[in-house]
mmCIF file of C-alpha atoms in Angstrom:
data_model
loop_
_atom_site.group_PDB
_atom_site.id
_atom_site.type_symbol
_atom_site.label_atom_id
_atom_site.label_comp_id
_atom_site.label_asym_id
_atom_site.label_seq_id
_atom_site.Cartn_x
_atom_site.Cartn_y
_atom_site.Cartn_z
ATOM 1 C CA MET M 20 43.621 -47.276 93.480
ATOM 2 C CA ILE M 21 42.770 -48.477 89.946
ATOM 3 C CA ASP M 22 40.541 -51.282 91.311
ATOM 4 C CA ILE M 23 38.747 -48.790 93.557
ATOM 5 C CA MET M 24 38.027 -46.520 90.610
ATOM 6 C CA LYS M 25 36.689 -49.441 88.597
ATOM 7 C CA MET M 26 34.316 -50.237 91.429
ATOM 8 C CA VAL M 27 33.221 -46.640 91.755
ATOM 9 C CA LYS M 28 32.457 -46.460 88.021
ATOM 10 C CA ALA M 29 30.627 -49.813 88.124
ATOM 11 C CA ARG M 30 28.427 -48.622 91.052
ATOM 12 C CA THR M 31 27.760 -45.317 89.289
ATOM 13 C CA TYR M 32 26.442 -47.140 86.176
ATOM 14 C CA MET M 33 24.295 -49.426 88.360
ATOM 15 C CA LYS M 34 22.717 -46.434 90.083
ATOM 16 C CA ARG M 35 22.161 -44.712 86.786
ATOM 17 C CA ASN M 36 20.381 -47.829 85.434
ATOM 18 C CA GLU M 37 18.107 -48.180 88.452
ATOM 19 C CA PRO M 38 15.305 -46.202 86.756
ATOM 20 C CA PHE M 39 15.236 -48.959 84.119
ATOM 21 C CA LEU M 40 13.751 -51.260 86.727
ATOM 22 C CA TYR M 41 10.669 -49.074 86.996
ATOM 23 C CA SER M 42 10.104 -49.242 83.236
ATOM 24 C CA TRP M 43 10.847 -52.987 83.128
ATOM 25 C CA HIS M 44 8.373 -53.779 85.964
ATOM 26 C CA ALA M 45 5.677 -51.576 84.351
ATOM 27 C CA TYR M 46 6.202 -53.195 80.962
ATOM 28 C CA VAL M 47 5.876 -56.733 82.329
ATOM 29 C CA GLY M 48 2.879 -55.736 84.417
ATOM 30 C CA TYR M 49 1.191 -54.201 81.393
ATOM 31 C CA GLU M 50 2.028 -56.973 78.939
ATOM 32 C CA MET M 51 0.953 -59.777 81.296
ATOM 33 C CA ASP M 52 -1.978 -57.801 82.819
ATOM 34 C CA LEU M 53 -0.506 -58.396 86.236
ATOM 35 C CA TYR M 54 -1.462 -55.075 87.791
ATOM 36 C CA LYS M 55 -5.087 -56.007 87.259
ATOM 37 C CA ALA M 56 -4.487 -59.320 88.970
ATOM 38 C CA PHE M 57 -3.106 -57.519 92.040
ATOM 39 C CA GLU M 58 -5.850 -54.932 92.329
ATOM 40 C CA ARG M 59 -7.041 -56.671 95.479
ATOM 41 C CA PRO M 60 -4.901 -58.554 98.071
ATOM 42 C CA VAL M 61 -3.884 -61.927 96.532
ATOM 43 C CA THR M 62 -1.087 -64.469 96.884
ATOM 44 C CA GLN M 63 1.536 -65.031 94.217
ATOM 45 C CA PHE M 64 0.469 -68.654 93.996
ATOM 46 C CA ASP M 65 -3.142 -67.736 93.243
ATOM 47 C CA VAL M 66 -2.062 -65.343 90.451
ATOM 48 C CA ALA M 67 0.431 -67.846 88.970
ATOM 49 C CA ASP M 68 -2.272 -70.578 89.071
ATOM 50 C CA ALA M 69 -4.997 -68.395 87.547
ATOM 51 C CA LEU M 70 -2.766 -67.061 84.720
ATOM 52 C CA ASP M 71 -0.731 -70.264 84.268
ATOM 53 C CA LEU M 72 2.609 -68.537 84.953
ATOM 54 C CA ASP M 73 5.975 -69.556 86.321
ATOM 55 C CA GLU M 74 5.499 -68.934 90.076
ATOM 56 C CA GLN M 75 9.199 -68.386 90.760
ATOM 57 C CA LEU M 76 9.559 -65.741 88.061
ATOM 58 C CA LEU M 77 6.356 -64.083 89.215
ATOM 59 C CA ALA M 78 7.706 -64.025 92.793
ATOM 60 C CA GLN M 79 10.819 -62.208 91.521
ATOM 61 C CA TRP M 80 8.678 -59.690 89.677
ATOM 62 C CA VAL M 81 6.636 -59.121 92.809
ATOM 63 C CA ALA M 82 9.840 -58.700 94.930
ATOM 64 C CA VAL M 83 11.046 -55.970 92.538
ATOM 65 C CA GLY M 84 7.633 -54.327 92.636
ATOM 66 C CA VAL M 85 7.745 -54.165 96.426
ATOM 67 C CA SER M 86 11.265 -52.728 96.449
ATOM 68 C CA ILE M 87 10.406 -49.936 94.022
ATOM 69 C CA GLY M 88 7.039 -49.136 95.597
ATOM 70 C CA TYR M 89 4.701 -50.408 92.894
ATOM 71 C CA LEU M 90 3.372 -53.225 95.081
ATOM 72 C CA LYS M 91 2.972 -53.767 98.816
ATOM 73 C CA GLU M 92 2.695 -56.759 101.094
ATOM 74 C CA VAL M 93 -0.555 -56.749 103.055
ATOM 75 C CA GLY M 94 -0.116 -59.807 105.234
ATOM 76 C CA ARG M 95 -0.679 -63.570 104.988
ATOM 77 C CA ASN M 96 1.603 -63.702 101.934
ATOM 78 C CA ARG M 97 -0.731 -61.462 99.967
ATOM 79 C CA TYR M 98 0.271 -58.550 97.826
ATOM 80 C CA GLN M 99 -1.611 -55.577 96.341
ATOM 81 C CA LEU M 100 -1.042 -52.552 94.105
ATOM 82 C CA LYS M 101 0.532 -49.468 95.625
ATOM 83 C CA ASN M 102 0.684 -46.020 93.988
ATOM 84 C CA ARG M 103 -1.777 -47.096 91.323
ATOM 85 C CA TRP M 104 -1.559 -43.653 89.603
ATOM 86 C CA LYS M 105 2.031 -44.339 88.602
ATOM 87 C CA LEU M 106 1.141 -47.486 86.721
ATOM 88 C CA PRO M 107 -0.151 -48.010 83.140
ATOM 89 C CA LYS M 108 -3.798 -48.866 82.643
ATOM 90 C CA SER M 109 -4.733 -52.272 81.273
ATOM 91 C CA LYS M 110 -4.669 -52.979 77.557
ATOM 92 C CA GLY M 111 -7.451 -51.545 75.436
ATOM 93 C CA ASN M 112 -7.870 -48.389 77.540
ATOM 94 C CA ASN M 113 -5.606 -45.986 75.602
ATOM 95 C CA SER M 114 -2.943 -47.030 78.087
ATOM 96 C CA SER M 115 0.476 -45.461 78.321
ATOM 97 C CA GLY M 116 1.664 -49.040 78.468
ATOM 98 C CA VAL M 117 1.725 -49.093 74.650
ATOM 99 C CA LEU M 118 4.653 -46.664 74.752
ATOM 100 C CA LEU M 119 6.433 -48.896 77.198
ATOM 101 C CA LYS M 120 5.785 -51.910 74.944
ATOM 102 C CA GLU M 121 7.239 -50.157 71.918
ATOM 103 C CA MET M 122 10.225 -48.950 73.872
ATOM 104 C CA MET M 123 11.046 -52.382 75.430
ATOM 105 C CA GLU M 124 10.315 -54.539 72.410
ATOM 106 C CA LEU M 125 11.569 -52.312 69.613
ATOM 107 C CA HIS M 126 13.601 -49.285 70.683
ATOM 108 C CA ILE M 127 15.852 -50.779 73.269
ATOM 109 C CA PRO M 128 16.687 -54.006 71.316
ATOM 110 C CA THR M 129 17.517 -51.776 68.326
ATOM 111 C CA LEU M 130 19.830 -49.519 70.338
ATOM 112 C CA LEU M 131 21.643 -52.567 71.692
ATOM 113 C CA GLU M 132 22.556 -53.443 68.104
ATOM 114 C CA TYR M 133 24.597 -50.216 67.743
ATOM 115 C CA PRO M 134 28.035 -51.802 68.284
ATOM 116 C CA LYS M 135 27.353 -54.439 65.635
ATOM 117 C CA MET M 136 25.968 -51.854 63.170
ATOM 118 C CA MET M 137 28.830 -49.460 63.714
ATOM 119 C CA ARG M 138 31.404 -52.260 63.098
ATOM 120 C CA SER M 139 29.703 -53.678 60.056
ATOM 121 C CA LYS M 140 28.526 -50.322 58.694
ATOM 122 C CA ASN M 141 25.236 -52.022 57.922
ATOM 123 C CA ARG M 142 21.863 -50.804 59.186
ATOM 124 C CA LEU M 143 18.940 -52.910 60.237
ATOM 125 C CA HIS M 144 15.858 -53.274 58.067
ATOM 126 C CA PHE M 145 12.565 -52.211 59.630
ATOM 127 C CA ASN M 146 10.061 -55.061 59.310
ATOM 128 C CA GLU M 147 6.775 -53.219 59.218
ATOM 129 C CA ASP M 148 4.653 -56.378 59.224
ATOM 130 C CA GLU M 149 6.370 -57.700 62.358
ATOM 131 C CA HIS M 150 6.097 -54.426 64.327
ATOM 132 C CA ALA M 151 2.888 -53.067 62.827
ATOM 133 C CA PRO M 152 0.581 -54.102 65.761
ATOM 134 C CA THR M 153 2.759 -52.361 68.334
ATOM 135 C CA VAL M 154 3.270 -49.271 66.223
ATOM 136 C CA ALA M 155 -0.461 -49.106 65.482
ATOM 137 C CA GLU M 156 -1.203 -49.176 69.241
ATOM 138 C CA THR M 157 1.219 -46.307 69.810
ATOM 139 C CA SER M 158 -0.383 -44.374 66.960
ATOM 140 C CA ARG M 159 -3.783 -44.797 68.556
ATOM 141 C CA LEU M 160 -2.516 -43.272 71.766
ATOM 142 C CA LEU M 161 -0.947 -40.387 69.815
ATOM 143 C CA GLU M 162 -4.382 -39.858 68.079
ATOM 144 C CA VAL M 163 -6.038 -39.371 71.504
ATOM 145 C CA LEU M 164 -3.453 -36.702 72.444
ATOM 146 C CA ALA M 165 -3.257 -34.928 69.060
ATOM 147 C CA TYR M 166 -6.973 -35.057 68.187
ATOM 148 C CA PRO M 167 -8.089 -31.931 70.153
ATOM 149 C CA LYS M 168 -5.515 -29.808 68.455
ATOM 150 C CA MET M 169 -6.609 -30.989 64.979
ATOM 151 C CA ALA M 170 -10.275 -30.573 65.756
ATOM 152 C CA ALA M 171 -9.737 -27.022 67.060
ATOM 153 C CA ARG M 172 -7.926 -26.021 63.846
ATOM 154 C CA LEU M 173 -10.540 -27.717 61.641
ATOM 155 C CA LYS M 174 -13.301 -25.862 63.443
ATOM 156 C CA GLU M 175 -11.431 -22.519 63.278
ATOM 157 C CA LYS M 176 -10.847 -22.830 59.506
ATOM 158 C CA LYS M 177 -14.336 -24.219 58.773
ATOM 159 C CA CYS M 178 -12.762 -26.967 56.660
ATOM 160 C CA ARG M 179 -15.050 -28.724 54.184
ATOM 161 C CA ARG M 180 -12.563 -31.093 52.566
ATOM 162 C CA VAL M 181 -9.881 -32.972 54.540
ATOM 163 C CA LEU M 182 -7.290 -35.445 53.266
ATOM 164 C CA ASP M 183 -5.447 -37.845 55.601
ATOM 165 C CA ILE M 184 -2.262 -39.255 54.009
ATOM 166 C CA GLY M 185 -1.202 -42.573 55.486
ATOM 167 C CA CYS M 186 -4.506 -42.776 57.321
ATOM 168 C CA GLY M 187 -3.858 -46.268 58.684
ATOM 169 C CA GLU M 188 -7.000 -47.749 60.135
ATOM 170 C CA GLY M 189 -8.743 -44.384 59.921
ATOM 171 C CA GLY M 190 -8.648 -43.445 63.550
ATOM 172 C CA TYR M 191 -8.199 -39.681 63.145
ATOM 173 C CA ILE M 192 -10.793 -39.181 60.402
ATOM 174 C CA LYS M 193 -13.367 -41.451 62.053
ATOM 175 C CA LYS M 194 -13.348 -39.266 65.173
ATOM 176 C CA LEU M 195 -13.239 -36.028 63.235
ATOM 177 C CA ALA M 196 -16.028 -37.215 60.872
ATOM 178 C CA GLN M 197 -18.308 -37.803 63.836
ATOM 179 C CA LYS M 198 -17.665 -34.323 65.174
ATOM 180 C CA PHE M 199 -17.853 -32.605 61.770
ATOM 181 C CA PRO M 200 -20.585 -34.401 59.802
ATOM 182 C CA SER M 201 -20.743 -31.761 57.063
ATOM 183 C CA THR M 202 -16.995 -32.161 56.224
ATOM 184 C CA GLN M 203 -15.846 -34.685 53.667
ATOM 185 C CA PHE M 204 -12.855 -36.798 54.766
ATOM 186 C CA THR M 205 -10.647 -38.825 52.453
ATOM 187 C CA GLY M 206 -7.991 -41.149 53.689
ATOM 188 C CA ILE M 207 -5.286 -42.778 51.541
ATOM 189 C CA GLU M 208 -3.172 -45.749 52.593
ATOM 190 C CA ILE M 209 -0.715 -47.897 50.589
ATOM 191 C CA SER M 210 -1.468 -51.187 52.300
ATOM 192 C CA LYS M 211 -4.511 -52.985 50.889
ATOM 193 C CA GLU M 212 -4.955 -54.982 54.126
ATOM 194 C CA VAL M 213 -4.975 -51.788 56.210
ATOM 195 C CA VAL M 214 -7.358 -50.141 53.694
ATOM 196 C CA ASP M 215 -9.759 -53.019 54.039
ATOM 197 C CA THR M 216 -9.659 -52.680 57.843
ATOM 198 C CA ALA M 217 -10.113 -48.907 57.650
ATOM 199 C CA LYS M 218 -13.178 -49.309 55.356
ATOM 200 C CA ALA M 219 -14.703 -51.859 57.732
ATOM 201 C CA LEU M 220 -14.081 -49.582 60.783
ATOM 202 C CA THR M 221 -15.579 -46.479 59.042
ATOM 203 C CA LYS M 222 -18.427 -48.291 57.270
ATOM 204 C CA GLY M 223 -21.635 -46.331 57.376
ATOM 205 C CA ARG M 224 -19.970 -42.925 57.609
ATOM 206 C CA LYS M 225 -21.110 -41.183 54.454
ATOM 207 C CA ASN M 226 -18.598 -38.359 54.851
ATOM 208 C CA ILE M 227 -15.602 -40.754 54.815
ATOM 209 C CA SER M 228 -13.863 -42.237 51.734
ATOM 210 C CA ILE M 229 -10.875 -44.599 52.078
ATOM 211 C CA GLU M 230 -8.651 -45.200 49.057
ATOM 212 C CA GLN M 231 -5.626 -47.456 48.450
ATOM 213 C CA ALA M 232 -2.995 -45.215 46.944
ATOM 214 C CA ASP M 233 0.761 -44.499 46.958
ATOM 215 C CA LEU M 234 1.449 -40.952 48.079
ATOM 216 C CA TRP M 235 3.785 -40.372 45.157
ATOM 217 C CA ASP M 236 1.214 -41.411 42.582
ATOM 218 C CA TYR M 237 -1.784 -39.657 44.047
ATOM 219 C CA THR M 238 -3.520 -36.344 43.310
ATOM 220 C CA PRO M 239 -6.755 -35.269 44.954
ATOM 221 C CA GLU M 240 -9.689 -34.470 42.658
ATOM 222 C CA SER M 241 -10.184 -31.004 44.251
ATOM 223 C CA PRO M 242 -8.281 -28.585 46.456
ATOM 224 C CA GLN M 243 -8.269 -29.548 50.146
ATOM 225 C CA ASP M 244 -8.948 -27.321 53.151
ATOM 226 C CA MET M 245 -6.781 -29.476 55.385
ATOM 227 C CA ILE M 246 -4.147 -32.160 54.722
ATOM 228 C CA MET M 247 -2.977 -34.383 57.565
ATOM 229 C CA LEU M 248 0.346 -36.214 57.508
ATOM 230 C CA ASN M 249 0.559 -38.194 60.733
ATOM 231 C CA ASN M 250 3.472 -40.424 61.731
ATOM 232 C CA VAL M 251 4.640 -40.595 58.112
ATOM 233 C CA LEU M 252 7.613 -38.171 57.732
ATOM 234 C CA HIS M 253 10.205 -40.621 59.042
ATOM 235 C CA TYR M 254 9.349 -42.937 56.087
ATOM 236 C CA ILE M 255 10.267 -40.166 53.644
ATOM 237 C CA PRO M 256 13.965 -39.818 52.544
ATOM 238 C CA LEU M 257 15.452 -36.506 53.656
ATOM 239 C CA GLU M 258 16.139 -35.423 50.032
ATOM 240 C CA LYS M 259 12.460 -35.823 49.098
ATOM 241 C CA ARG M 260 10.914 -33.861 51.980
ATOM 242 C CA GLN M 261 11.125 -30.415 50.445
ATOM 243 C CA ALA M 262 9.508 -31.759 47.208
ATOM 244 C CA LEU M 263 6.806 -33.411 49.336
ATOM 245 C CA PHE M 264 5.952 -30.132 51.077
ATOM 246 C CA LYS M 265 5.712 -28.331 47.702
ATOM 247 C CA GLU M 266 3.431 -31.061 46.368
ATOM 248 C CA LEU M 267 1.156 -31.018 49.415
ATOM 249 C CA SER M 268 0.998 -27.213 49.235
ATOM 250 C CA SER M 269 -0.201 -27.451 45.644
ATOM 251 C CA TRP M 270 -3.105 -29.658 46.804
ATOM 252 C CA LEU M 271 -4.292 -27.110 49.368
ATOM 253 C CA ALA M 272 -6.894 -24.418 48.729
ATOM 254 C CA ASP M 273 -5.816 -20.853 49.558
ATOM 255 C CA GLY M 274 -5.869 -20.536 53.321
ATOM 256 C CA GLY M 275 -5.802 -24.346 53.659
ATOM 257 C CA VAL M 276 -3.960 -26.027 56.503
ATOM 258 C CA LEU M 277 -1.146 -28.644 56.397
ATOM 259 C CA SER M 278 -1.078 -30.490 59.717
ATOM 260 C CA ILE M 279 1.829 -32.862 60.553
ATOM 261 C CA VAL M 280 2.335 -35.086 63.572
ATOM 262 C CA THR M 281 5.940 -36.133 63.877
ATOM 263 C CA PRO M 282 8.743 -36.561 66.358
ATOM 264 C CA ILE M 283 11.427 -33.869 65.976
ATOM 265 C CA ALA M 284 15.154 -34.355 66.134
ATOM 266 C CA GLY M 285 16.546 -33.390 69.503
ATOM 267 C CA GLY M 286 19.059 -30.637 70.074
ATOM 268 C CA PRO M 287 21.502 -29.776 72.915
ATOM 269 C CA ASP M 288 18.627 -28.516 75.035
ATOM 270 C CA SER M 289 16.253 -31.403 74.315
ATOM 271 C CA THR M 290 15.429 -34.279 76.580
ATOM 272 C CA PRO M 291 17.768 -37.303 76.300
ATOM 273 C CA PHE M 292 14.952 -39.501 75.024
ATOM 274 C CA ALA M 293 14.193 -37.035 72.139
ATOM 275 C CA ASN M 294 17.827 -37.450 71.048
ATOM 276 C CA VAL M 295 17.897 -41.231 71.389
ATOM 277 C CA PHE M 296 14.639 -41.500 69.478
ATOM 278 C CA ASN M 297 16.454 -40.079 66.466
ATOM 279 C CA SER M 298 19.197 -42.717 66.964
ATOM 280 C CA PHE M 299 16.457 -45.367 66.723
ATOM 281 C CA PHE M 300 15.180 -44.133 63.359
ATOM 282 C CA SER M 301 18.744 -43.768 62.085
ATOM 283 C CA SER M 302 19.307 -47.473 62.761
ATOM 284 C CA PHE M 303 17.259 -48.643 59.780
ATOM 285 C CA ASP M 304 18.014 -48.599 56.063
ATOM 286 C CA ASN M 305 14.322 -47.980 55.274
ATOM 287 C CA LEU M 306 13.609 -45.308 57.901
ATOM 288 C CA TYR M 307 15.070 -41.828 57.910
ATOM 289 C CA ARG M 308 16.286 -39.367 60.477
ATOM 290 C CA LEU M 309 13.783 -37.056 62.139
ATOM 291 C CA PRO M 310 13.282 -33.462 60.911
ATOM 292 C CA LYS M 311 14.832 -30.583 62.777
ATOM 293 C CA ARG M 312 12.632 -27.678 63.880
ATOM 294 C CA GLU M 313 14.365 -25.245 61.593
ATOM 295 C CA GLU M 314 13.990 -27.655 58.665
ATOM 296 C CA LEU M 315 10.234 -27.862 59.173
ATOM 297 C CA ILE M 316 9.993 -24.100 59.088
ATOM 298 C CA GLU M 317 12.199 -23.842 56.010
ATOM 299 C CA TRP M 318 10.350 -26.525 54.059
ATOM 300 C CA GLY M 319 7.108 -24.673 54.699
ATOM 301 C CA GLU M 320 8.408 -21.332 53.729
ATOM 302 C CA GLU M 321 9.921 -22.698 50.447
ATOM 303 C CA SER M 322 6.481 -24.216 49.669
ATOM 304 C CA GLY M 323 4.394 -21.069 50.114
ATOM 305 C CA LEU M 324 3.205 -22.035 53.635
ATOM 306 C CA ASP M 325 3.006 -19.759 56.624
ATOM 307 C CA PHE M 326 4.132 -21.404 59.842
ATOM 308 C CA LEU M 327 1.204 -21.418 62.272
ATOM 309 C CA SER M 328 2.263 -23.393 65.316
ATOM 310 C CA LEU M 329 4.375 -26.193 66.788
ATOM 311 C CA ARG M 330 2.707 -27.738 69.831
ATOM 312 C CA THR M 331 3.704 -30.662 72.054
ATOM 313 C CA VAL M 332 1.995 -34.032 71.801
ATOM 314 C CA ILE M 333 4.459 -36.066 73.957
ATOM 315 C CA LYS M 334 7.317 -33.983 75.188
ATOM 316 C CA GLU M 335 9.521 -36.906 76.430
ATOM 317 C CA GLY M 336 9.497 -38.536 73.013
ATOM 318 C CA GLY M 337 9.872 -35.269 71.064
ATOM 319 C CA TRP M 338 6.413 -35.686 69.452
ATOM 320 C CA TYR M 339 4.813 -32.546 68.079
ATOM 321 C CA ILE M 340 1.980 -31.400 65.923
ATOM 322 C CA VAL M 341 3.178 -28.805 63.368
ATOM 323 C CA GLN M 342 0.656 -26.765 61.325
ATOM 324 C CA TYR M 343 0.981 -24.400 58.336
ATOM 325 C CA GLU M 344 -1.414 -22.237 56.338
ATOM 326 C CA LYS M 345 -1.188 -21.814 52.564
ATOM 327 C CA LYS M 346 -0.631 -18.206 51.599
ATOM 328 C CA SER M 347 -3.538 -16.628 49.683
#
């Protein structure tokens, strides 16, 4: 009886892990650009030869793809895409594949370190240089999804001065500056290398200024109509977040808007991935847990900010855009 129960449990876990195969296949297809190779009927040998790949490993990837319905055999040992709409676009097309890449290369390996971290009571250290390219790609996808909500608020409030804290390569403000040419945009970023890239990418836009600055040492020259804080809050220690909100509130003009893009800590009714995302951030000694919804509301109220809205950016990952208005 005990052996039977062990087998039942083992089979149950195998079934529960079956969805992982879909993510794994999509990740490999995206990373190696294999879905593009199989857009038309083609043999495994031709793909392996053209891309200089291990043919046996490619054959196994193809076999999994057929079994889960991502690929289909079309005769004469040729294979082609099936259910294209389920698959990530190629790189460079604001593809959902960037989320898969971050999950497979960063999130899952980190979560597998949990037993070691729990035993040693030592957290990992997030190497920003190593993971910066992947995180930057994810941020660019988030920009595409969050941009309409930012633009709508900026238009509604007729903002004339906008500050982007942790502007990265300037993606948000470049798009906004094109849409709102009479608005002055300032971006601050701590990394000189990233600042140089942002300046190059926004060169020629007279309504954009990029500055190298540390958030904690910076004060804008004049009150701002909107302050954006995107994908930054998990770098801020929990005990400093209330002080940060008060500082940002003091930089806003009356009626000005504070706009924050951040994942939010999951609760009992949240998706499993939203909860595990917080586990990921908690794994590092230089990253900090995600804010709770009630904390975001409280920090705003304590800083003289009226809560305007909390809207979904990516529900499955718990990403939201939270916006406040400074009380007049």
